[in-house]
């Protein structure tokens, strides 16, 4: 029953093995943190490091190890494993993944190939709930509501997103240029483009650049908690961005 639970939840077999090794040898977890490119077979088991008291099963610990394991895979590997899982347990998501293979791999690669990769996915079953908003079919079906944070006036929100897409967004901008334009947009509309200035005199501004970024992020995805906004915008492309923003106009 336990094995079928892991399978249905989409917890990688390798993650379960890693978890069991942390129970078996107290120094394994520290070794694995220090050697992110190595696996269980490279670890030298030490009988002296075995626990004599046994260990209680800890699901949260297993899921944390699973997050770390999935974060170390290549995006193409995550895609293939997620697709295999979805074909068995979520045919709707499997169809979407197959239809948009390259796009999906690019989404899964956001903030992955870096020293500290993102750890959003605790299992293959959790991937859809983390990236559903990137697909129009799922956005239109599962979208519920927007929470724009500090900026609540509907006309102000429309003004921000319309001014941004009409006057500031350029698909060819690099990340620094892109962020500088968000600062310029903020200042044009009465928000502090510089957080230091805002903290020194908050009453002089409607809000700050982070508030404006949140409006753009939420208008795009409906979520204020997403991976890198620059990458999301770049992958979605201007037509899809306009379509998302039009839902608020």
Backbone as JSON, one array per atom type, in Angstrom:
{
  "sequence": "XXXXXXXXXXXXXXXXXXXXXXXXXXXXXXXXXXXXXXXXXXXXXXXXXXXXXXXXXXXXXXXXXXXXXXXXXXXXXXXXXXXXXXXXXXXXXXXXXXXXXXXXXXXXXXXXXXXXXXXXXXXXXXXXXXXXXXXXXXXXXXXXXXXXXXXXXXXXXXXXXXXXXXXXXXXXXXXXXXXXXXXXXXXXXXXXXXXXXXXXXXXXXXXXXXXXXXXXXXXXXXXXXXXXXXXXXXXXXXXXXXXXXXXXX",
  "N": [[0.83, -1.2, 0.0], [1.96, 1.21, 0.78], [3.88, 1.58, -1.2], [2.29, 1.89, -3.49], [1.07, 4.26, -2.81], [3.2, 6.14, -2.91], [3.72, 5.94, -5.6], [1.32, 6.81, -6.8], [1.21, 9.42, -5.85], [3.38, 10.4, -7.09], [5.98, 10.5, -6.14], [9.39, 10.31, -6.61], [11.04, 7.17, -7.04], [13.74, 7.16, -6.54], [13.99, 9.23, -4.69], [12.75, 8.14, -2.46], [14.55, 6.13, -1.88], [16.78, 7.7, -1.24], [15.8, 8.94, 1.05], [15.52, 6.71, 2.75], [18.18, 6.08, 3.03], [19.09, 8.26, 4.5], [18.0, 7.65, 6.91], [19.27, 5.27, 7.46], [22.03, 5.9, 7.6], [23.58, 8.29, 9.49], [25.26, 10.3, 8.56], [24.74, 10.6, 5.9], [22.98, 12.53, 4.75], [24.28, 15.04, 5.05], [26.5, 14.52, 3.46], [25.27, 14.2, 0.96], [24.25, 16.76, 0.5], [26.62, 18.12, 0.14], [27.55, 17.0, -2.16], [26.07, 17.38, -4.77], [25.92, 16.33, -7.36], [26.31, 13.66, -7.22], [25.28, 10.24, -6.46], [23.48, 7.68, -4.55], [25.02, 5.36, -4.93], [27.59, 6.29, -4.93], [28.2, 6.85, -2.36], [29.9, 6.12, 0.65], [29.05, 3.69, 2.72], [28.71, 3.61, 6.25], [28.91, 1.54, 8.9], [29.17, 2.26, 11.53], [27.79, 4.57, 11.73], [25.18, 3.97, 11.85], [21.83, 4.12, 13.09], [20.9, 3.12, 16.32], [18.53, 3.06, 17.56], [16.4, 2.91, 15.84], [13.89, 4.4, 13.63], [11.25, 6.79, 13.24], [8.77, 7.05, 10.69], [8.85, 9.83, 8.54], [7.01, 11.85, 6.78], [7.14, 14.51, 5.9], [9.87, 14.99, 5.83], [10.62, 13.17, 3.86], [9.33, 14.34, 1.63], [10.71, 16.75, 1.47], [13.25, 15.83, 0.77], [12.57, 14.72, -1.65], [11.87, 17.05, -3.07], [14.41, 18.26, -3.25], [15.75, 16.31, -4.74], [14.28, 16.32, -7.2], [14.79, 18.93, -7.97], [17.38, 18.8, -8.83], [17.41, 17.44, -11.17], [17.56, 17.49, -14.79], [15.59, 19.74, -16.78], [14.36, 18.48, -18.93], [14.32, 15.84, -18.07], [12.63, 16.01, -15.85], [10.33, 16.72, -17.2], [9.81, 14.37, -18.77], [9.43, 12.42, -16.77], [7.3, 13.54, -15.36], [5.37, 13.5, -17.34], [5.07, 10.75, -17.79], [3.99, 10.04, -15.29], [1.62, 11.59, -15.37], [0.21, 10.5, -17.53], [-0.81, 8.23, -16.43], [-2.23, 9.11, -14.16], [-3.35, 11.67, -14.5], [-4.83, 12.54, -17.06], [-5.66, 14.82, -18.42], [-3.64, 16.73, -17.88], [-1.49, 15.37, -18.98], [-2.11, 15.44, -21.71], [-1.86, 18.18, -22.22], [0.87, 18.57, -21.61], [2.05, 17.0, -23.61], [1.18, 18.33, -25.88], [2.45, 20.8, -25.7], [5.37, 20.47, -25.64], [8.14, 21.57, -25.83], [7.75, 24.14, -24.8], [6.81, 23.48, -22.25], [9.06, 22.22, -21.14], [10.75, 24.41, -21.06], [9.42, 25.99, -19.17], [9.69, 24.37, -16.91], [12.36, 24.65, -16.6], [12.9, 27.11, -15.54], [14.81, 29.01, -13.34], [16.32, 26.76, -12.68], [18.85, 25.77, -13.66], [21.11, 26.67, -11.91], [23.19, 27.7, -9.11], [21.75, 27.41, -6.68], [19.08, 25.81, -7.21], [15.51, 26.28, -7.83], [13.05, 24.89, -5.63], [10.35, 23.88, -6.09], [8.79, 21.66, -6.62], [7.54, 18.97, -5.01], [6.81, 16.49, -5.71], [5.83, 14.57, -8.61], [3.16, 14.83, -8.94], [2.63, 17.31, -7.93], [3.38, 19.2, -9.74], [1.59, 20.24, -11.69], [-0.12, 21.88, -10.14], [1.58, 23.91, -9.57], [2.31, 25.14, -11.97], [0.12, 25.53, -13.61], [-1.08, 27.91, -14.49], [0.41, 28.76, -16.62], [-0.56, 27.72, -18.92], [-3.03, 28.34, -21.28], [-5.4, 26.82, -21.58], [-5.69, 25.56, -19.09], [-5.65, 27.74, -17.4], [-7.99, 29.14, -18.08], [-9.83, 27.28, -17.26], [-9.36, 26.68, -14.53], [-8.91, 29.02, -13.17], [-9.67, 31.23, -10.46], [-9.71, 33.65, -8.75], [-8.29, 36.99, -8.39], [-5.64, 38.38, -6.45], [-4.32, 41.26, -5.76], [-2.69, 42.29, -3.84], [-1.36, 45.09, -2.21], [-2.35, 47.08, -3.92], [-5.5, 47.9, -4.76], [-7.48, 49.23, -6.18], [-9.5, 49.02, -9.0], [-9.38, 50.52, -11.41], [-6.88, 51.64, -11.22], [-5.28, 49.37, -11.32], [-5.84, 48.48, -13.93], [-4.75, 50.65, -15.32], [-2.03, 50.41, -14.71], [-1.31, 47.88, -15.89], [-2.05, 48.26, -18.57], [-0.55, 50.52, -19.35], [1.94, 49.45, -19.01], [2.11, 47.28, -20.92], [1.62, 48.63, -23.29], [3.52, 50.69, -23.44], [5.98, 49.99, -22.28], [6.78, 47.24, -22.27], [9.01, 45.02, -23.88], [9.82, 42.35, -25.81], [12.43, 41.76, -26.45], [14.14, 42.74, -24.55], [16.85, 42.49, -22.22], [17.32, 41.1, -18.89], [18.09, 43.12, -17.03], [17.47, 45.51, -18.36], [14.75, 45.16, -18.67], [13.89, 45.2, -15.95], [14.62, 47.77, -15.22], [12.84, 49.2, -16.75], [10.45, 48.57, -15.49], [10.84, 49.94, -13.17], [10.87, 52.54, -14.2], [8.25, 52.71, -15.18], [6.89, 52.51, -12.74], [7.68, 54.91, -11.47], [6.63, 56.79, -13.24], [3.92, 56.48, -12.77], [3.59, 57.28, -10.18], [4.71, 55.75, -8.16], [7.33, 54.55, -6.01], [10.39, 53.98, -7.53], [12.64, 53.18, -6.4], [13.52, 51.31, -3.64], [14.77, 52.17, -1.33], [14.3, 54.92, -1.28], [11.57, 54.84, -0.96], [11.27, 53.68, 1.59], [12.37, 55.67, 3.15], [10.6, 57.76, 2.81], [7.66, 57.0, 2.74], [5.09, 58.14, 2.5], [5.19, 59.84, 0.39], [4.68, 58.53, -1.91], [2.51, 56.44, -3.97], [2.94, 53.81, -3.61], [5.31, 51.17, -4.09], [7.91, 49.88, -6.33], [7.82, 47.13, -6.04], [5.14, 46.66, -5.45], [3.97, 47.36, -7.85], [5.13, 45.47, -9.55], [3.94, 43.2, -8.49], [1.27, 43.56, -9.26], [1.51, 43.21, -12.05], [2.46, 40.58, -12.12], [0.34, 39.15, -10.9], [-1.79, 39.78, -12.59], [-0.99, 38.41, -14.79], [-0.76, 35.72, -13.97], [-2.51, 35.16, -11.89], [-1.5, 34.57, -9.47], [0.5, 35.56, -6.66], [2.77, 34.37, -5.95], [5.22, 33.22, -7.66], [7.65, 31.74, -9.94], [10.55, 33.43, -11.36], [9.59, 36.51, -12.67], [10.37, 37.85, -15.01], [11.2, 35.72, -16.65], [8.8, 34.31, -16.91], [7.2, 36.14, -18.36], [8.73, 36.34, -20.69], [8.55, 33.73, -21.71], [5.79, 33.42, -22.1], [5.16, 35.35, -24.04], [4.26, 38.24, -26.07], [1.64, 38.34, -27.2], [0.13, 36.49, -25.69], [0.41, 37.63, -23.19], [-0.96, 40.06, -23.54], [-3.5, 39.03, -23.96], [-4.05, 37.86, -21.47], [-4.0, 40.15, -19.86], [-6.17, 41.48, -20.94], [-8.34, 40.29, -19.81], [-8.84, 41.67, -17.58], [-9.72, 44.1, -18.35]],
  "CA": [[0.0, 0.0, 0.0], [2.84, 2.38, 0.85], [4.53, 1.75, -2.51], [1.3, 2.43, -4.42], [0.86, 5.65, -2.41], [4.29, 6.92, -3.5], [3.55, 5.91, -7.06], [0.18, 7.65, -7.16], [1.56, 10.8, -5.52], [4.44, 10.83, -7.99], [7.26, 10.69, -5.45], [10.36, 9.47, -7.32], [11.61, 6.02, -6.32], [15.09, 7.55, -6.11], [13.85, 10.06, -3.49], [12.45, 7.23, -1.35], [15.83, 5.48, -1.55], [17.6, 8.7, -0.56], [15.22, 9.1, 2.39], [15.88, 5.53, 3.54], [19.61, 6.15, 3.34], [19.29, 9.23, 5.6], [17.64, 6.93, 8.14], [20.25, 4.22, 7.69], [23.35, 6.45, 7.95], [23.35, 9.66, 9.97], [26.1, 11.28, 7.85], [24.44, 10.6, 4.47], [22.33, 13.76, 4.3], [25.32, 16.06, 4.91], [27.32, 14.15, 2.29], [24.49, 14.45, -0.26], [24.22, 18.22, 0.33], [27.95, 18.55, -0.33], [27.85, 16.34, -3.44], [24.78, 17.38, -5.47], [25.93, 15.62, -8.64], [26.53, 12.23, -6.98], [24.11, 9.49, -6.02], [23.64, 6.72, -3.46], [26.08, 4.39, -5.22], [28.89, 6.91, -4.69], [28.34, 7.08, -0.92], [30.54, 5.04, 1.39], [28.22, 3.37, 3.89], [29.49, 3.44, 7.47], [28.08, 0.84, 9.88], [29.27, 2.96, 12.82], [26.86, 5.7, 11.7], [23.8, 3.47, 11.86], [21.06, 4.42, 14.3], [20.6, 1.91, 17.08], [17.18, 3.17, 18.14], [15.35, 2.88, 14.82], [13.44, 5.73, 13.23], [9.85, 6.93, 12.86], [8.61, 7.55, 9.33], [8.64, 11.27, 8.52], [6.59, 12.19, 5.42], [7.63, 15.85, 5.55], [11.29, 14.81, 5.51], [10.66, 12.52, 2.55], [8.95, 15.31, 0.6], [11.82, 17.7, 1.33], [14.29, 15.14, 0.0], [12.03, 14.61, -3.01], [12.04, 18.39, -3.67], [15.83, 18.44, -3.58], [16.08, 15.39, -5.83], [13.68, 16.8, -8.45], [15.44, 20.2, -8.34], [18.69, 18.51, -9.4], [17.23, 16.83, -12.49], [17.43, 18.4, -15.93], [14.19, 20.04, -17.07], [13.85, 17.45, -19.86], [14.06, 14.64, -17.27], [11.42, 16.29, -15.07], [9.23, 16.66, -18.16], [9.52, 12.97, -19.13], [8.91, 11.72, -15.59], [5.98, 14.11, -15.07], [4.47, 13.02, -18.4], [4.79, 9.33, -17.48], [3.06, 10.03, -14.15], [0.34, 12.17, -15.78], [-0.49, 9.56, -18.42], [-1.51, 7.25, -15.59], [-3.05, 9.68, -13.09], [-3.97, 12.97, -14.85], [-4.77, 12.55, -18.53], [-5.79, 16.2, -18.88], [-2.32, 17.35, -17.83], [-0.64, 14.65, -19.95], [-2.44, 15.97, -23.03], [-1.27, 19.53, -22.27], [2.33, 18.41, -21.66], [2.42, 16.48, -24.94], [0.88, 19.36, -26.88], [3.41, 21.91, -25.58], [6.57, 19.85, -25.07], [9.28, 22.49, -25.67], [7.28, 25.21, -23.9], [6.75, 22.91, -20.9], [10.44, 22.03, -20.66], [11.26, 25.75, -20.74], [8.79, 26.39, -17.91], [10.32, 23.57, -15.85], [13.78, 25.03, -16.5], [13.04, 28.43, -14.89], [15.59, 29.0, -12.09], [16.8, 25.38, -12.42], [20.29, 25.6, -13.91], [21.85, 27.66, -11.13], [23.82, 27.1, -7.92], [20.67, 27.0, -5.79], [17.86, 25.72, -8.04], [14.21, 26.35, -7.15], [12.56, 23.61, -5.14], [8.9, 24.01, -6.06], [8.06, 20.41, -6.88], [7.83, 17.92, -4.04], [6.44, 15.23, -6.36], [5.36, 14.85, -9.97], [1.74, 15.22, -8.86], [2.53, 18.71, -7.5], [3.85, 20.1, -10.8], [0.45, 20.92, -12.31], [-0.63, 22.92, -9.24], [2.57, 24.98, -9.53], [2.52, 25.81, -13.26], [-1.11, 25.47, -14.4], [-1.42, 29.22, -15.06], [1.2, 29.0, -17.82], [-1.29, 27.16, -20.07], [-4.32, 29.02, -21.41], [-6.5, 25.88, -21.37], [-5.84, 25.33, -17.66], [-5.97, 29.03, -16.77], [-9.41, 29.42, -18.32], [-10.65, 26.28, -16.56], [-9.15, 26.6, -13.08], [-8.78, 30.35, -12.57], [-10.74, 31.57, -9.52], [-9.75, 35.08, -8.45], [-7.03, 37.71, -8.32], [-5.34, 39.14, -5.24], [-3.24, 42.14, -6.2], [-1.9, 42.78, -2.72], [-1.61, 46.44, -1.68], [-3.08, 47.91, -4.88], [-6.83, 47.28, -4.86], [-8.38, 49.98, -7.06], [-9.56, 48.35, -10.31], [-8.93, 51.41, -12.48], [-5.42, 51.77, -11.06], [-4.71, 48.11, -11.81], [-5.93, 48.55, -15.4], [-3.8, 51.66, -15.78], [-0.68, 49.85, -14.59], [-1.03, 46.83, -16.87], [-2.17, 48.79, -19.93], [0.61, 51.37, -19.61], [3.11, 48.57, -19.1], [2.17, 46.52, -22.17], [1.6, 49.55, -24.42], [4.65, 51.63, -23.51], [7.24, 49.56, -21.67], [7.22, 45.85, -22.46], [9.68, 44.67, -25.14], [10.25, 40.95, -25.7], [13.86, 41.64, -26.72], [14.91, 43.3, -23.44], [17.49, 41.58, -21.27], [16.67, 41.2, -17.58], [18.36, 44.42, -16.4], [16.67, 46.51, -19.08], [13.35, 44.88, -18.3], [13.59, 45.66, -14.59], [14.72, 49.24, -15.22], [11.59, 49.73, -17.32], [9.42, 48.45, -14.46], [11.11, 51.08, -12.27], [10.41, 53.75, -14.92], [6.78, 52.63, -15.16], [6.48, 52.82, -11.36], [7.88, 56.34, -11.21], [5.69, 57.54, -14.07], [2.57, 56.36, -12.21], [3.54, 57.78, -8.81], [5.25, 54.78, -7.21], [8.78, 54.65, -5.85], [11.17, 53.0, -8.3], [13.77, 52.82, -5.55], [12.97, 50.9, -2.34], [15.37, 52.99, -0.27], [13.54, 56.19, -1.27], [10.24, 54.55, -0.44], [11.37, 53.46, 3.04], [12.68, 56.95, 3.79], [9.46, 58.67, 2.76], [6.58, 56.24, 2.11], [3.9, 58.95, 2.25], [5.37, 60.62, -0.84], [4.39, 57.67, -3.06], [1.34, 55.56, -3.9], [3.46, 52.5, -3.23], [6.67, 51.02, -4.61], [8.11, 49.05, -7.52], [7.4, 45.75, -5.72], [3.68, 46.63, -5.57], [3.67, 47.4, -9.29], [5.51, 44.15, -10.07], [2.92, 42.25, -8.04], [0.1, 43.73, -10.13], [1.83, 42.58, -13.34], [2.57, 39.13, -11.86], [-0.99, 38.6, -10.62], [-2.59, 39.91, -13.82], [-0.49, 37.4, -15.72], [-0.85, 34.34, -13.49], [-3.48, 35.14, -10.79], [-0.78, 34.24, -8.25], [1.58, 36.48, -6.28], [3.93, 33.53, -5.65], [5.61, 32.52, -8.88], [9.07, 31.88, -10.27], [11.05, 34.68, -11.94], [8.59, 37.17, -13.52], [10.99, 38.12, -16.32], [11.17, 34.48, -17.43], [7.4, 34.0, -17.22], [6.79, 37.05, -19.44], [9.48, 35.98, -21.9], [8.02, 32.48, -22.25], [4.4, 33.59, -22.54], [5.13, 36.13, -25.28], [3.44, 39.44, -25.98], [0.22, 38.09, -27.52], [-0.52, 35.84, -24.55], [0.38, 38.62, -22.11], [-2.08, 40.97, -23.85], [-4.75, 38.27, -23.76], [-4.26, 37.75, -20.02], [-4.32, 41.48, -19.34], [-7.48, 41.89, -21.44], [-9.36, 39.72, -18.93], [-9.08, 42.65, -16.51], [-10.19, 45.37, -18.94]],
  "C": [[0.86, 1.25, 0.0], [3.47, 2.66, -0.5], [3.55, 2.36, -3.5], [0.99, 3.9, -4.09], [1.93, 6.54, -3.03], [4.12, 7.04, -5.0], [2.44, 6.86, -7.49], [0.49, 9.13, -6.9], [2.67, 11.32, -6.43], [5.72, 11.17, -7.27], [8.27, 9.76, -6.12], [10.88, 8.33, -6.44], [12.97, 6.39, -5.75], [15.03, 8.38, -4.82], [13.56, 9.2, -2.27], [13.74, 6.53, -0.91], [16.75, 6.44, -0.8], [17.12, 8.9, 0.88], [15.63, 7.92, 3.28], [17.35, 5.55, 3.92], [19.89, 7.16, 4.45], [18.94, 8.6, 6.94], [18.75, 5.93, 8.5], [21.6, 4.76, 8.16], [23.23, 7.93, 8.28], [24.16, 10.71, 9.21], [25.75, 11.38, 6.37], [23.9, 11.95, 3.99], [23.34, 14.89, 4.1], [26.19, 15.8, 3.7], [26.58, 14.5, 0.99], [24.39, 15.94, -0.55], [25.53, 18.73, -0.26], [28.28, 18.02, -1.72], [26.59, 16.23, -4.3], [24.75, 16.59, -6.78], [26.09, 14.1, -8.47], [25.26, 11.57, -6.46], [24.45, 8.5, -4.93], [24.83, 5.8, -3.69], [27.48, 4.96, -4.96], [29.18, 7.1, -3.2], [28.96, 5.87, -0.24], [29.76, 4.8, 2.69], [29.11, 3.08, 5.1], [28.6, 2.8, 8.55], [28.1, 1.53, 11.25], [28.27, 4.12, 12.9], [25.39, 5.26, 11.68], [23.12, 3.8, 13.18], [20.73, 3.12, 15.02], [19.16, 1.91, 17.59], [16.06, 3.04, 17.12], [14.85, 4.28, 14.52], [11.97, 5.72, 12.86], [9.76, 7.48, 11.44], [8.22, 9.03, 9.37], [8.31, 11.7, 7.09], [7.14, 13.54, 4.98], [9.11, 15.79, 5.13], [11.43, 14.18, 4.12], [10.35, 13.51, 1.44], [10.03, 16.37, 0.39], [12.96, 17.1, 0.52], [13.86, 15.01, -1.46], [12.16, 15.94, -3.76], [13.48, 18.6, -4.12], [16.22, 17.56, -4.76], [15.55, 15.92, -7.17], [14.36, 18.09, -8.92], [16.78, 19.97, -9.03], [18.6, 17.83, -10.77], [17.24, 17.89, -13.57], [15.94, 18.59, -16.22], [13.58, 18.97, -17.98], [13.54, 16.15, -19.11], [12.79, 14.83, -16.44], [10.2, 16.17, -15.99], [8.83, 15.21, -18.45], [8.9, 12.21, -17.96], [7.5, 12.22, -15.22], [4.96, 13.61, -16.09], [4.09, 11.56, -18.15], [3.79, 9.23, -16.34], [1.67, 10.49, -14.61], [-0.46, 11.25, -16.69], [-1.29, 8.54, -17.63], [-2.54, 7.9, -14.66], [-3.75, 11.0, -13.42], [-3.9, 13.16, -16.36], [-4.92, 13.96, -19.1], [-4.42, 16.87, -18.94], [-1.37, 16.68, -18.82], [-0.86, 15.19, -21.36], [-1.8, 17.34, -23.24], [0.25, 19.43, -22.42], [2.78, 17.93, -23.03], [2.23, 17.54, -26.02], [1.94, 20.46, -26.88], [4.73, 21.42, -24.98], [7.69, 20.86, -24.81], [8.95, 23.61, -24.69], [7.29, 24.7, -22.46], [8.14, 22.72, -20.32], [11.05, 23.38, -20.28], [10.69, 26.25, -19.42], [9.49, 25.67, -16.74], [11.78, 23.96, -15.62], [13.99, 26.38, -15.82], [13.73, 28.27, -13.54], [16.06, 27.59, -11.69], [18.31, 25.28, -12.55], [21.09, 26.71, -13.24], [22.34, 26.99, -9.85], [22.78, 26.6, -6.93], [19.38, 26.95, -6.58], [16.59, 25.82, -7.19], [13.78, 24.95, -6.74], [11.04, 23.67, -4.98], [8.17, 22.67, -6.04], [8.47, 19.33, -5.89], [7.54, 16.53, -4.6], [5.98, 15.58, -7.78], [3.88, 15.24, -9.98], [1.58, 16.68, -8.47], [2.91, 19.7, -8.61], [2.69, 20.9, -11.39], [-0.05, 22.08, -11.44], [0.33, 24.1, -9.14], [2.67, 25.76, -10.84], [1.27, 25.88, -14.14], [-1.41, 26.78, -15.13], [-0.62, 29.54, -16.32], [0.5, 28.51, -19.09], [-2.68, 27.78, -20.14], [-5.5, 28.08, -21.11], [-6.76, 25.66, -19.87], [-6.2, 26.62, -16.93], [-7.46, 29.32, -16.9], [-10.32, 28.48, -17.52], [-10.56, 26.4, -15.04], [-9.02, 27.96, -12.38], [-9.96, 30.65, -11.64], [-10.8, 33.07, -9.23], [-8.34, 35.67, -8.39], [-6.87, 38.34, -6.94], [-4.1, 39.98, -5.53], [-2.43, 42.73, -5.05], [-2.32, 44.18, -2.31], [-2.45, 47.31, -2.61], [-4.43, 47.25, -5.17], [-7.78, 47.98, -5.82], [-8.34, 49.4, -8.48], [-9.05, 49.22, -11.44], [-7.41, 51.6, -12.43], [-4.71, 50.52, -11.6], [-4.72, 48.08, -13.34], [-4.9, 49.52, -15.96], [-2.37, 51.12, -15.77], [-0.42, 48.84, -15.72], [-1.13, 47.34, -18.31], [-0.98, 49.68, -20.3], [1.84, 50.51, -19.81], [3.19, 47.91, -20.48], [2.23, 47.45, -23.38], [2.9, 50.35, -24.57], [5.99, 51.07, -23.06], [7.7, 48.15, -22.02], [7.82, 45.64, -23.84], [10.26, 43.27, -24.97], [11.77, 40.79, -25.84], [14.74, 42.18, -25.58], [15.62, 42.21, -22.64], [16.92, 41.89, -19.88], [16.88, 42.56, -16.92], [17.53, 45.53, -17.03], [15.2, 46.39, -18.71], [13.02, 45.46, -16.93], [13.68, 47.19, -14.49], [13.45, 49.87, -15.77], [10.44, 49.61, -16.32], [9.59, 49.6, -13.44], [10.59, 52.38, -12.9], [8.89, 53.82, -14.92], [6.26, 53.05, -13.78], [6.55, 54.32, -11.1], [6.9, 57.19, -12.01], [4.3, 57.57, -13.43], [2.49, 56.74, -10.73], [4.01, 56.82, -7.74], [6.77, 54.94, -7.13], [9.47, 53.57, -6.66], [12.33, 52.47, -7.48], [13.24, 52.51, -4.14], [13.53, 51.74, -1.19], [14.61, 54.32, -0.12], [12.17, 55.97, -0.63], [10.26, 54.41, 1.09], [11.63, 54.76, 3.79], [11.48, 57.89, 3.84], [8.25, 58.0, 2.09], [5.34, 57.08, 1.76], [3.98, 59.75, 0.95], [4.97, 59.82, -2.09], [3.09, 56.88, -2.86], [1.72, 54.19, -3.35], [4.87, 52.39, -3.79], [6.72, 50.05, -5.79], [7.68, 47.6, -7.27], [5.88, 45.61, -5.84], [3.25, 46.59, -7.04], [4.0, 46.05, -9.93], [4.47, 43.1, -9.7], [1.67, 42.34, -8.9], [0.33, 43.02, -11.47], [1.84, 41.05, -13.19], [1.18, 38.5, -11.7], [-1.89, 38.69, -11.84], [-2.24, 38.82, -14.82], [-0.86, 35.98, -15.28], [-1.99, 34.09, -12.5], [-2.81, 34.82, -9.45], [0.3, 35.26, -7.95], [2.86, 35.7, -5.96], [4.28, 32.71, -6.89], [7.13, 32.54, -9.02], [9.35, 33.25, -10.91], [10.07, 35.3, -12.95], [9.12, 37.45, -14.92], [10.89, 36.89, -17.21], [9.74, 34.1, -17.82], [6.91, 34.84, -18.4], [7.45, 36.64, -20.76], [8.9, 34.71, -22.54], [6.6, 32.64, -22.78], [4.31, 34.36, -23.86], [4.06, 37.2, -25.24], [1.95, 39.19, -26.24], [-0.51, 37.46, -26.34], [-0.62, 36.8, -23.37], [-0.8, 39.56, -22.31], [-3.42, 40.29, -23.59], [-5.06, 38.14, -22.27], [-4.69, 39.1, -19.44], [-5.73, 41.92, -19.76], [-8.61, 41.35, -20.57], [-9.72, 40.7, -17.8], [-9.66, 43.95, -17.04], [-11.7, 45.3, -19.27]]
}
